[in-house]
C-alpha positions in Angstrom: 84.7 93.2 121.2 87.8 94.6 119.5 91.2 92.9 120.0 93.1 94.3 123.0 96.0 96.7 122.3 99.2 94.7 122.5 101.8 96.4 124.6 105.6 95.7 125.1 107.4 97.2 128.1 111.0 98.2 127.6 112.8 99.5 130.8 116.0 98.4 132.5 114.4 98.6 136.0 112.4 95.5 136.9 110.4 97.4 139.5 109.2 99.9 136.9 108.2 97.1 134.5 106.3 95.4 137.3 104.6 98.6 138.2 103.6 99.3 134.6 102.3 95.8 134.1 100.3 96.0 137.3 98.7 99.3 136.1 97.8 97.8 132.7 96.6 94.3 133.5 93.4 95.7 135.0 92.5 97.3 131.6 90.1 95.2 129.5 91.4 96.6 126.2 95.1 96.4 126.9 97.3 93.3 127.0 101.0 93.3 128.0 102.6 90.8 125.6 106.2 91.0 126.7 109.0 92.8 128.5 112.6 93.8 127.8 115.3 95.1 130.0 117.4 96.9 127.4 117.1 98.7 124.1 118.6 96.0 121.9 116.5 93.4 123.6 113.4 95.6 123.1 114.1 95.8 119.4 114.4 92.0 119.1 111.2 91.5 121.2 109.3 94.1 119.1 110.3 92.2 115.9 109.2 88.9 117.5 106.0 90.0 119.2 104.8 92.8 116.8 103.1 94.8 119.6 100.8 97.7 118.8 102.4 100.0 121.3 105.8 100.0 123.0 106.4 101.8 126.3 110.1 102.7 126.1 112.5 104.1 128.7 115.0 106.7 127.3 118.0 106.1 129.6 119.2 102.5 129.4 122.6 100.8 129.4 124.0 99.8 126.0 121.5 100.8 123.3 119.3 103.6 124.8 115.8 104.4 124.0 116.6 106.9 121.2 118.9 104.4 119.4 116.3 101.7 119.8 113.7 104.0 118.2 116.0 104.7 115.3 116.6 100.9 114.8 112.8 100.2 114.9 112.3 102.8 112.2 115.0 101.3 110.1 113.3 97.9 110.4 109.9 99.5 109.4 108.3 98.2 112.6 104.8 99.6 112.8 104.6 99.7 116.6 103.8 103.1 118.1 106.3 104.1 120.7 105.3 105.9 123.9 108.3 107.1 125.8 108.0 106.7 129.6 110.6 108.9 131.3 111.6 110.4 134.6 113.4 113.3 132.7 111.6 116.5 131.9 114.3 118.3 130.0 113.7 119.0 126.4 117.2 117.8 125.6 116.1 114.4 126.7 112.6 114.2 125.2 113.1 116.0 121.9 115.7 113.5 120.5 113.3 110.7 121.2 110.4 112.4 119.4 112.7 113.2 116.5 113.7 109.5 116.4 110.1 108.5 115.9 108.3 108.4 119.3 104.6 109.1 119.1 104.7 111.0 122.5 105.8 110.6 126.1 104.6 110.4 129.6 106.4 110.6 133.0 107.0 107.6 135.2 104.8 109.0 137.9 101.8 109.2 135.5 98.4 108.4 136.9 97.4 104.8 135.8 94.2 106.0 134.1 96.2 108.7 132.2 98.8 106.1 131.2 96.0 103.8 129.8 94.5 106.8 128.0 97.9 107.7 126.5 98.3 104.2 125.2 94.9 104.3 123.6 95.6 107.7 122.1 98.9 106.8 120.4 97.4 103.5 119.2 94.6 105.6 117.5 97.3 107.5 115.7 97.6 110.6 117.8 100.9 112.4 118.7 101.2 113.3 122.4 103.3 116.4 122.9 103.5 118.9 125.8 103.1 122.4 124.4 106.7 123.4 125.2 108.2 120.4 123.4 105.9 120.9 120.4 107.1 124.5 120.3 110.8 123.4 120.4 110.2 121.0 117.5 108.4 123.6 115.5 111.1 126.1 116.1 113.7 123.7 114.8 111.8 122.8 111.6 110.9 126.4 110.9 114.6 127.3 110.8 114.8 125.0 107.7 111.4 125.3 106.0 108.6 127.7 105.4 105.0 127.7 104.0 106.3 128.5 100.5 107.8 125.0 100.2 104.4 123.5 100.2 104.0 124.6 96.6 106.8 122.1 95.6 104.6 119.2 96.7 102.5 117.2 94.2 98.8 116.7 95.0 99.6 113.1 96.0 102.4 114.1 98.2 100.1 116.6 100.0 97.6 113.7 100.5 100.4 111.5 102.0 101.6 114.4 104.2 98.0 114.9 105.5 97.9 111.2 106.5 101.3 111.4 108.1 99.8 114.3 110.2 97.0 112.0 111.2 99.5 109.5 112.6 99.1 106.9 109.9 101.8 104.3 109.2 103.1 103.7 105.7 101.0 100.5 105.6 97.9 102.4 106.6 98.6 105.2 104.0 99.0 102.6 101.3 95.7 101.1 102.1 93.9 104.5 102.3 95.3 105.7 98.9 95.4 102.2 97.2 99.1 102.3 96.7 102.0 100.0 97.4 104.0 100.5 100.6 107.1 101.0 98.4 105.4 103.9 96.6 104.3 105.4 99.9 107.9 105.2 101.1 109.1 107.1 98.0 106.5 109.8 98.5 107.5 110.2 102.2 111.2 110.5 101.2 110.3 113.1 98.6 108.2 115.1 101.1 111.1 115.1 103.6 113.6 116.1 100.9 111.4 118.9 99.5 110.5 120.4 102.9 114.0 119.9 104.2 112.7 118.0 107.2 114.4 115.2 109.2 111.6 112.8 110.1 107.9 112.1 110.2 107.3 113.9 113.5 108.6 117.1 112.0 106.5 116.5 108.9 103.4 116.0 111.0 104.1 119.2 112.9 104.8 121.1 109.7 101.6 119.9 108.1 99.5 121.1 111.1 101.4 124.4 111.3 100.9 125.2 107.6 97.4 123.9 107.1 98.2 120.8 105.1 96.7 118.4 107.6 93.1 117.3 107.0 
């Protein structure tokens, strides 16, 4: 039997964390390995526990979820972050996705749907509602177009395709038999050439313009 998916809960409300834990402890393939009540604590716990998936609230005192996501990316933490929010506005969700979240669910999500979302992001998928995906695509298309794909090398196109598949730098390095440092260089070059801000935009760009596998 495969190892369970290790999950970290980051939310400033104890009742929410307790509810999420209750939902997840009945799942045979999911293990809650820790909790945190604030963004900064969540980053520290993520570095300590190395979870596979983090369930992250957006609005928290001190370091909020978006800043915590940015810090995790700076630290090259490989955990996939699933935002759990009570806010439906794009102005709340889109910054989290741009900061590196793999998707989001609402706090009133059905338990089975929550477990399915965790499995999905752990498998490398990006969970976006159509209207939010459209907003992100609209933003990236203001800065880049299909003609820019011609500026990519063949290796960069391979890396971009794997980014679109939700692979981490470590996984891309293994797949292409490269060092992680080389993969990071390719990712930086891709973002620069396409004038994109982050991996989420790169993944959406690749799907939109037929670069994804």
